[in-house]
C-alpha cells in the first residue's frame, strides 16, 4: 500500500531527525581546491515507498559538494579554510557583482578580495529562499524540528567559537579575548535561547459567544532579508538569523563588506547542522548594490537592518514599494547621567566601558556624559585617570590589548575629522585627541569637556572612542539635556536613590535605560530604540513578534 504525501513527509522529517554519525555527516572544513562548478553529490530526496526505513531519506549535502576556499593563516597562527563566494541554496557560487577588498584594520593590509552579489545573484538567493519556504522540507518542519536543528547549530558554534572569534578579531580589529568572551558567548546563547522558543510559538482562543469559536495562529512571514553591520559581525548575525529561523522563516543575509568572513564560514556550519537548501542564504556584497537590491526586491516579505540612520531611512523608502515588514536598528547618541549621590567608582568604570568598548563602535555607546556640578571635578579626574590606565592600544592578538583600531580607513578618517571639529568648536581635550602613531587605523581614546550643547561632537554620532563630559545642576536640567537629540536608542543613569532612578528612567526618551550600569544587554531583554534610532525590537520574546504575523480564524458553530 502506497503512503500518502503527508505520511511520506513525516517519514522524511523523522528520518532526518534520526540521522546517525557516519551517515551523510558533514566535515568541519571543506576541500581547499577551487573548482569551476558545484555539483550536488548526494541526492536530497529518495522516493518514499512503503519499505522506506529510517535510513536518512533526507540527506544534507555531502563533503563532495564543490566550492572554492582559501587557506588563511590568522595573526595568532591559527590556520583554517575560508570559504569564498556566495552561499545560495546550500552551495557556494561565484558572485557576479563588484569586487571588494577585505582589510586588516590593524595593519591596513589586504586579507583577500571577494566578488559581491549582483542584483541577479540577489534574485537567485531570494528564489532559493522562496522555494525552501513554500515547497522544501523546511516548510513541514515542526517547532520541535526547528528547535532540534537550532540547538545542534548552537553546539557546533560552541565548538568553533575560538576560530570564529579569531576571524572576527582579524577583519574587525577588536581584541581577541573581548571578542571571544563577549561576542561568541552571546552568539551561542542567542541560538540556544531561540532553539528553546521554536516549539513555544502559539496563538490563543478568544471568547466571543456560544455560537462562535475564534482563535489566532502565529505564522512565519516568509523570506526575510537581513542586513547586518560590521561592529559585531557574528553576534549580529545571531540576533537576526536565530529568531527568524525559530519562527519558521527563511533568510537571505548580507554581511557588512568590511567584515564578511565569519558569516561566510558560518555557512559551512549551516551545512553541517543539516539545514535544508535555501533556508539560509548569505550573500556578501556592497551596500549600494547588494543591500539596495535586497531592500527593493518585490518577493522579500521582511527586511531587518542594523546600521546608520541615513541608510535605515533609505531602506524604509525602498520597503514601501511592497509594504515589507521592517525592523530598523539605527544610530544613537546616548546620554549617561551621573547624579551627585552616585557611587563614583562604579559610575566611572561603567561610563568608561560605555564609550570605549569596541573602540567606541557600538550603537548604544554612552558618548554624552552629564555629571552633577557637585561631583563634576572629581568625576573628571577619576574618569580621565581610569581611561588612561585602562586603554591599552594594540592589535587584536597583542597580549593585554584592550583598545583596537577603527574598522576601516573611512571610519578612521571620520573620527579624526570629528576630533578637529571639536577643537575648532572650542571644546577642550583632557586626554587623547589624535591618531596613534603606528600602522593601522588607531585613534586615541579621547575626552572632551566644555563643548557647547549645540556643537557637532555633542549632536552627531561619531562612532569612535570620543566622549563629551558636561555638567548639570538639577534633575530637570539633566533630563532636558539628555533628551535633546534626534536619537533615542539608549540611556544610562547613576544614583543611589531608588525613586529618582525610576522616575528619571521613565522620562528619558530612549528604548533602553540602564540604572547603575551601561550597555549590559541580554539576549532575553528587548533591544531597540525610539525616534531616529529605529523601529521594532530584537532579542527576547519580542523578536518573535518581528518574525511572525497573526492570523485570526473564525468558526461558525451555529450550523
XYZ file of C-alpha atoms in Angstrom:
559
model
C 0.000 0.000 0.000
C 1.471 3.344 -1.057
C 1.807 6.070 1.530
C 0.155 9.476 1.245
C 2.274 12.528 0.553
C 1.835 13.757 4.140
C 2.838 10.339 5.504
C 5.914 10.365 3.307
C 6.815 13.828 4.518
C 6.501 12.819 8.157
C 8.752 9.836 7.499
C 11.203 12.101 5.725
C 11.469 14.523 8.616
C 11.579 11.694 11.116
C 14.425 10.087 9.225
C 16.242 13.398 9.177
C 15.994 13.579 12.958
C 17.249 10.005 13.293
C 20.457 10.662 11.366
C 23.415 8.881 12.944
C 27.145 9.653 12.828
C 28.652 8.295 9.669
C 25.519 8.790 7.569
C 25.957 11.757 5.265
C 27.530 13.772 8.085
C 29.460 16.938 7.338
C 33.165 17.550 7.985
C 34.307 20.644 9.852
C 36.015 22.035 6.768
C 35.589 21.663 3.043
C 38.211 20.977 0.418
C 40.667 23.777 -0.266
C 40.685 23.107 -4.007
C 38.831 25.518 -6.260
C 36.528 24.020 -8.860
C 34.851 25.551 -11.861
C 31.411 24.285 -10.971
C 29.488 22.973 -7.988
C 27.506 19.740 -8.196
C 25.427 18.060 -5.591
C 26.937 14.669 -4.910
C 24.210 13.332 -2.654
C 20.524 13.153 -3.532
C 18.267 15.286 -1.386
C 15.283 13.045 -1.851
C 14.759 9.342 -2.281
C 11.380 8.051 -3.494
C 9.472 7.132 -0.379
C 7.743 3.780 -0.737
C 6.203 1.512 1.850
C 9.542 -0.194 2.519
C 11.298 3.058 3.334
C 13.165 2.642 6.617
C 14.525 5.410 8.859
C 17.790 5.401 6.932
C 18.018 9.163 6.245
C 15.680 9.789 3.366
C 16.670 13.445 3.542
C 20.405 13.849 3.107
C 22.353 17.025 3.812
C 24.874 17.972 1.155
C 27.933 15.771 1.396
C 31.576 16.750 1.631
C 31.981 16.284 -2.118
C 29.961 19.417 -2.860
C 32.418 21.512 -4.847
C 33.339 25.003 -3.803
C 36.213 27.444 -3.651
C 38.074 28.250 -0.485
C 41.276 29.916 0.577
C 43.670 28.701 3.223
C 44.116 31.631 5.622
C 46.624 31.918 8.442
C 45.437 34.245 11.188
C 47.848 36.509 13.092
C 47.627 34.170 16.105
C 48.999 31.324 13.970
C 45.684 29.534 13.536
C 45.065 28.263 10.008
C 41.674 27.469 8.508
C 39.817 27.196 5.219
C 37.941 30.406 4.416
C 35.004 29.801 2.057
C 34.696 32.148 -0.889
C 31.698 33.131 -2.936
C 28.011 33.497 -2.251
C 26.121 30.879 -0.255
C 22.886 30.198 -2.146
C 20.779 27.054 -1.860
C 23.478 25.343 0.241
C 26.168 25.862 -2.396
C 28.984 28.367 -2.710
C 28.789 30.094 -6.077
C 30.857 32.856 -7.592
C 29.474 36.347 -7.198
C 28.863 38.379 -10.345
C 28.897 41.781 -8.691
C 31.614 44.291 -7.942
C 34.793 43.070 -6.291
C 35.923 44.494 -2.979
C 38.855 44.025 -0.633
C 38.621 42.833 2.950
C 41.321 44.528 5.017
C 43.083 44.010 8.332
C 42.411 47.342 10.107
C 45.331 46.814 12.478
C 47.821 46.918 9.593
C 45.920 48.329 6.585
C 46.901 45.185 4.654
C 44.608 43.232 2.358
C 43.299 39.904 3.624
C 41.539 38.856 0.417
C 39.338 40.061 -2.431
C 35.724 38.978 -2.855
C 33.234 39.281 -5.685
C 29.981 40.603 -4.279
C 26.428 39.683 -5.150
C 24.918 41.368 -8.200
C 21.173 42.116 -8.454
C 20.800 38.853 -10.404
C 22.593 36.988 -7.610
C 20.244 38.572 -5.093
C 17.307 37.417 -7.194
C 18.661 33.855 -7.239
C 19.086 33.882 -3.466
C 15.540 35.149 -2.940
C 14.177 32.498 -5.320
C 16.042 29.753 -3.444
C 14.669 31.054 -0.165
C 11.130 31.279 -1.528
C 11.250 27.704 -2.816
C 12.567 26.470 0.529
C 9.787 28.289 2.355
C 6.934 27.194 0.098
C 7.780 23.667 -1.036
C 11.012 22.448 0.562
C 11.388 20.174 3.594
C 11.660 23.248 5.832
C 8.004 24.060 5.155
C 6.974 20.966 7.118
C 9.418 21.217 9.989
C 7.550 21.273 13.273
C 8.503 23.624 16.067
C 10.317 20.728 17.703
C 12.223 20.012 14.487
C 13.336 23.636 14.313
C 14.296 23.553 17.971
C 16.440 20.461 17.473
C 18.336 21.786 14.483
C 18.915 25.203 16.077
C 20.216 23.501 19.189
C 22.551 21.383 17.068
C 23.804 24.538 15.360
C 24.418 26.142 18.757
C 26.567 23.165 19.785
C 28.579 23.447 16.567
C 29.055 27.181 17.149
C 30.298 26.442 20.654
C 32.841 24.026 19.224
C 34.027 26.617 16.706
C 33.890 29.680 18.983
C 37.646 30.282 19.203
C 38.050 30.203 15.441
C 35.045 32.458 14.861
C 36.324 34.901 17.489
C 39.708 34.976 15.786
C 38.126 35.596 12.378
C 36.058 38.496 13.707
C 39.042 39.913 15.562
C 41.056 39.802 12.331
C 38.805 41.755 9.958
C 37.135 43.938 12.636
C 40.223 44.721 14.711
C 38.587 44.031 18.075
C 40.806 42.442 20.747
C 40.504 38.673 20.509
C 39.843 37.993 24.185
C 36.991 40.515 24.278
C 35.533 39.028 21.101
C 35.645 35.502 22.491
C 34.291 36.348 25.939
C 31.625 38.754 24.727
C 30.563 38.261 21.122
C 30.901 34.492 20.801
C 29.400 33.754 24.182
C 26.408 35.887 23.184
C 26.186 34.187 19.783
C 25.914 30.712 21.275
C 23.463 31.915 23.920
C 21.207 33.512 21.311
C 20.933 30.341 19.229
C 20.276 28.275 22.354
C 17.660 30.771 23.529
C 15.691 30.706 20.287
C 16.063 26.943 19.995
C 14.084 26.911 23.218
C 11.415 29.201 21.768
C 10.885 27.377 18.467
C 8.226 24.969 19.772
C 6.510 27.534 22.006
C 5.220 29.974 19.395
C 1.465 29.725 19.643
C -1.768 31.659 19.359
C -4.755 31.899 21.649
C -8.503 31.357 21.711
C -10.832 34.340 22.009
C -14.176 34.060 23.771
C -16.993 35.693 21.787
C -20.270 33.730 22.000
C -21.535 30.131 22.315
C -22.052 30.026 18.547
C -18.552 31.068 17.584
C -15.061 29.704 18.024
C -12.302 32.204 17.368
C -8.591 31.645 17.662
C -5.302 33.009 16.387
C -2.190 31.388 14.987
C 1.266 32.924 14.629
C 2.641 32.304 11.152
C 6.116 32.960 9.751
C 6.461 35.933 7.429
C 8.372 34.140 4.672
C 11.538 35.431 3.019
C 13.445 37.683 5.407
C 16.216 39.909 4.068
C 18.722 40.755 6.774
C 21.481 43.344 6.569
C 23.952 43.335 9.450
C 26.645 45.838 10.495
C 30.372 45.416 10.864
C 30.795 46.180 14.581
C 29.700 42.765 15.945
C 29.765 40.505 12.858
C 28.858 37.029 14.099
C 26.816 38.299 17.050
C 24.628 40.494 14.857
C 24.133 37.529 12.539
C 22.861 35.528 15.507
C 20.493 38.311 16.591
C 18.905 38.272 13.135
C 19.075 34.647 11.987
C 18.159 32.759 15.166
C 14.696 34.269 15.832
C 13.823 34.238 12.131
C 14.538 30.510 11.857
C 12.871 29.723 15.174
C 9.651 31.167 13.750
C 9.928 29.106 10.548
C 11.139 31.807 8.166
C 13.921 31.596 5.597
C 16.664 34.202 5.323
C 18.846 35.998 2.825
C 21.542 37.780 4.788
C 24.064 40.365 3.659
C 27.053 40.802 5.962
C 28.925 44.099 6.026
C 31.543 44.331 3.291
C 34.178 45.239 5.907
C 33.630 42.062 7.966
C 32.108 39.240 5.884
C 34.471 36.415 6.788
C 32.771 34.913 9.847
C 29.367 34.947 8.144
C 30.825 33.053 5.192
C 32.424 30.494 7.485
C 29.099 30.213 9.320
C 27.638 28.818 6.084
C 29.729 25.671 6.472
C 28.215 25.210 9.921
C 24.718 25.595 8.480
C 25.504 22.706 6.132
C 26.982 20.628 8.913
C 23.918 21.136 11.094
C 21.765 19.804 8.248
C 19.606 22.764 7.282
C 17.756 22.094 4.012
C 18.858 24.051 0.912
C 17.589 27.596 0.631
C 16.747 28.100 4.293
C 19.838 30.217 4.958
C 21.451 32.171 2.134
C 24.372 34.517 2.775
C 25.446 36.933 0.074
C 28.350 39.317 0.709
C 28.410 42.476 -1.350
C 28.446 46.241 -1.396
C 25.669 48.068 0.367
C 24.726 50.219 -2.607
C 24.453 47.142 -4.838
C 23.594 44.023 -2.846
C 21.865 45.792 0.022
C 19.896 48.016 -2.332
C 18.738 45.044 -4.417
C 17.578 43.214 -1.292
C 15.671 46.212 0.036
C 13.929 46.752 -3.307
C 13.175 43.096 -4.103
C 9.446 42.554 -4.536
C 9.486 38.941 -3.312
C 11.058 39.775 0.044
C 8.494 39.760 2.861
C 10.570 41.387 5.575
C 13.754 43.370 5.906
C 15.716 43.669 9.135
C 18.539 46.188 9.146
C 21.136 47.374 11.629
C 23.287 50.334 10.658
C 23.265 54.076 10.165
C 20.112 56.155 10.376
C 20.664 57.524 6.864
C 20.779 54.016 5.381
C 17.826 52.962 7.522
C 15.722 55.770 6.056
C 16.712 54.707 2.539
C 15.736 51.098 3.267
C 12.411 52.238 4.674
C 11.650 54.078 1.436
C 12.553 51.007 -0.627
C 10.475 48.725 1.591
C 7.407 50.857 0.928
C 7.193 49.506 -2.641
C 5.534 46.292 -1.447
C 4.926 47.264 2.189
C 7.612 44.959 3.558
C 7.553 44.278 7.259
C 10.574 46.143 8.657
C 12.799 46.216 11.702
C 15.367 49.005 11.853
C 18.058 49.403 14.494
C 19.874 52.599 13.641
C 22.158 55.190 15.175
C 22.449 56.601 18.649
C 23.953 59.414 20.683
C 23.198 58.007 24.089
C 23.438 60.034 27.315
C 24.806 58.877 30.655
C 23.770 60.874 33.738
C 25.759 60.812 36.983
C 23.832 62.270 39.923
C 25.525 63.714 42.984
C 24.745 60.656 45.141
C 26.150 58.117 42.671
C 28.789 55.623 43.740
C 31.679 57.284 41.921
C 33.930 54.295 41.246
C 31.070 52.268 39.809
C 29.916 55.173 37.638
C 33.410 55.780 36.259
C 34.010 52.133 35.366
C 30.680 51.723 33.590
C 30.959 55.094 31.864
C 34.389 54.153 30.532
C 33.164 50.833 29.146
C 30.044 52.520 27.841
C 32.054 54.587 25.368
C 35.433 52.868 24.926
C 34.198 49.305 24.385
C 34.911 48.128 20.824
C 36.809 51.390 20.218
C 33.568 53.342 20.524
C 31.978 51.425 17.659
C 28.764 50.482 19.457
C 25.321 51.846 18.632
C 24.442 52.194 22.323
C 27.707 53.941 23.252
C 27.054 56.475 26.008
C 29.018 59.198 24.254
C 27.458 62.120 26.164
C 28.157 62.128 29.899
C 26.320 64.578 32.159
C 27.652 64.945 35.725
C 26.140 66.875 38.617
C 28.124 70.037 39.341
C 28.837 68.963 42.943
C 30.941 65.978 41.826
C 31.930 67.185 38.344
C 35.617 67.908 39.044
C 36.139 64.699 40.985
C 34.440 62.652 38.277
C 36.568 64.257 35.540
C 39.838 63.460 37.276
C 38.814 59.908 38.122
C 37.421 59.207 34.647
C 40.487 60.529 32.807
C 42.853 58.604 35.097
C 40.839 55.416 34.619
C 40.744 55.857 30.836
C 44.485 56.415 30.566
C 45.300 53.429 32.789
C 42.825 51.010 31.221
C 43.140 51.761 27.497
C 45.924 49.594 26.135
C 46.139 50.265 22.411
C 47.094 47.252 20.341
C 46.350 44.840 17.529
C 43.676 42.185 18.189
C 46.097 39.436 19.153
C 48.549 41.585 21.139
C 48.747 40.420 24.736
C 46.844 42.751 27.041
C 45.346 44.858 24.246
C 42.012 46.440 25.184
C 41.681 49.133 22.523
C 41.814 48.150 18.863
C 41.666 50.141 15.622
C 38.651 51.629 13.893
C 37.249 49.163 11.381
C 38.216 50.966 8.170
C 40.090 53.903 6.737
C 36.804 55.715 6.113
C 35.712 55.299 9.737
C 39.187 56.253 10.966
C 39.193 59.462 8.942
C 35.646 60.291 10.044
C 36.627 60.057 13.718
C 39.735 62.187 13.170
C 37.603 64.826 11.443
C 35.310 64.973 14.475
C 38.329 65.453 16.732
C 39.287 68.520 14.713
C 35.674 69.751 14.680
C 35.525 69.504 18.452
C 38.689 71.538 18.862
C 37.555 74.160 16.356
C 34.211 74.484 18.168
C 36.035 75.398 21.374
C 35.914 72.122 23.277
C 38.913 71.217 25.425
C 40.732 67.871 25.158
C 41.605 66.306 28.519
C 43.176 63.163 27.067
C 43.724 61.772 23.577
C 42.557 63.890 20.692
C 44.728 62.434 17.926
C 45.619 59.342 15.949
C 48.026 56.749 17.307
C 51.450 56.830 15.665
C 51.544 53.293 14.259
C 50.285 51.309 11.278
C 46.571 50.707 11.106
C 43.508 52.781 11.924
C 44.133 53.553 15.584
C 42.639 56.579 17.352
C 43.460 57.647 20.898
C 40.642 57.375 23.464
C 39.505 60.992 23.699
C 37.720 63.019 26.385
C 36.267 66.456 25.574
C 34.959 68.996 28.094
C 33.455 72.479 27.711
C 31.667 71.516 24.498
C 28.632 73.626 23.632
C 25.342 71.738 23.717
C 24.619 72.541 20.087
C 28.063 71.523 18.835
C 28.578 68.719 16.335
C 30.514 66.487 18.722
C 27.513 66.517 21.074
C 24.762 66.306 18.453
C 26.153 63.861 15.884
C 27.008 60.179 16.147
C 30.785 59.789 15.856
C 31.036 56.007 16.313
C 34.502 56.205 17.783
C 36.307 56.440 21.153
C 35.223 60.033 21.747
C 33.178 61.263 24.726
C 31.987 64.674 25.895
C 31.510 65.403 29.606
C 29.225 68.242 30.686
C 27.779 69.418 33.996
C 24.216 69.987 35.227
C 22.670 71.438 38.377
C 19.209 69.847 38.624
C 17.359 66.675 37.686
C 15.174 68.599 35.258
C 18.204 70.076 33.508
C 19.865 66.671 33.199
C 16.730 65.139 31.671
C 16.322 68.027 29.222
C 19.954 67.797 28.075
C 19.778 64.019 27.754
C 16.628 64.180 25.612
C 17.917 66.977 23.376
C 18.821 64.687 20.474
C 17.228 63.214 17.365
C 18.188 59.755 18.617
C 16.546 57.580 21.234
C 18.321 54.253 21.380
C 19.627 54.071 24.943
C 20.455 55.997 28.107
C 22.111 55.315 31.452
C 21.910 56.917 34.871
C 23.722 56.528 38.171
C 22.120 57.266 41.525
C 21.599 55.607 44.889
C 18.053 56.972 45.215
C 15.632 54.315 44.035
C 12.702 56.678 43.494
C 14.806 59.099 41.451
C 16.176 56.241 39.366
C 12.746 55.024 38.300
C 11.277 58.488 37.778
C 14.170 59.638 35.590
C 14.214 56.359 33.644
C 10.565 56.919 32.692
C 11.279 60.460 31.493
C 14.255 59.592 29.294
C 13.203 59.226 25.647
C 15.034 56.022 24.831
C 14.200 52.429 24.012
C 16.523 51.148 26.739
C 17.610 52.674 30.045
C 20.313 51.279 32.323
C 20.352 52.155 36.012
C 23.815 51.974 37.624
C 25.273 50.225 34.567
C 25.714 50.921 30.874
C 25.365 48.765 27.798
C 24.975 45.394 29.529
C 22.352 43.995 27.177
C 20.981 40.461 27.490
C 19.555 38.152 24.836
C 16.329 37.747 26.811
C 15.627 41.506 27.014
C 14.206 43.523 24.086
C 16.677 45.728 22.228
C 15.676 48.725 20.136
C 15.144 52.454 20.103
C 12.858 55.409 19.583
C 12.885 58.454 17.294
C 15.658 58.233 14.654
C 17.180 55.195 16.330
C 14.820 52.765 14.661
C 11.606 50.767 14.571
C 10.803 47.480 16.266
C 12.647 45.290 18.750
C 15.189 42.497 18.618
C 16.006 39.860 21.246
C 13.814 38.294 23.875
C 10.318 37.086 23.123
C 9.697 40.453 21.450
C 11.764 39.380 18.437
C 9.226 36.636 17.753
C 6.642 39.331 17.035
C 9.044 40.793 14.474
C 9.213 37.494 12.564
C 5.596 36.314 12.722
C 2.187 37.588 11.705
C -1.103 36.939 13.457
C -3.902 35.159 11.614
C -7.405 35.214 13.096
C -9.625 32.190 12.378
C -13.416 32.373 12.835
C -15.508 29.204 13.164
C -19.304 29.322 12.985
C -20.631 26.731 15.440
C -24.302 27.509 14.757
C -24.593 25.030 11.912
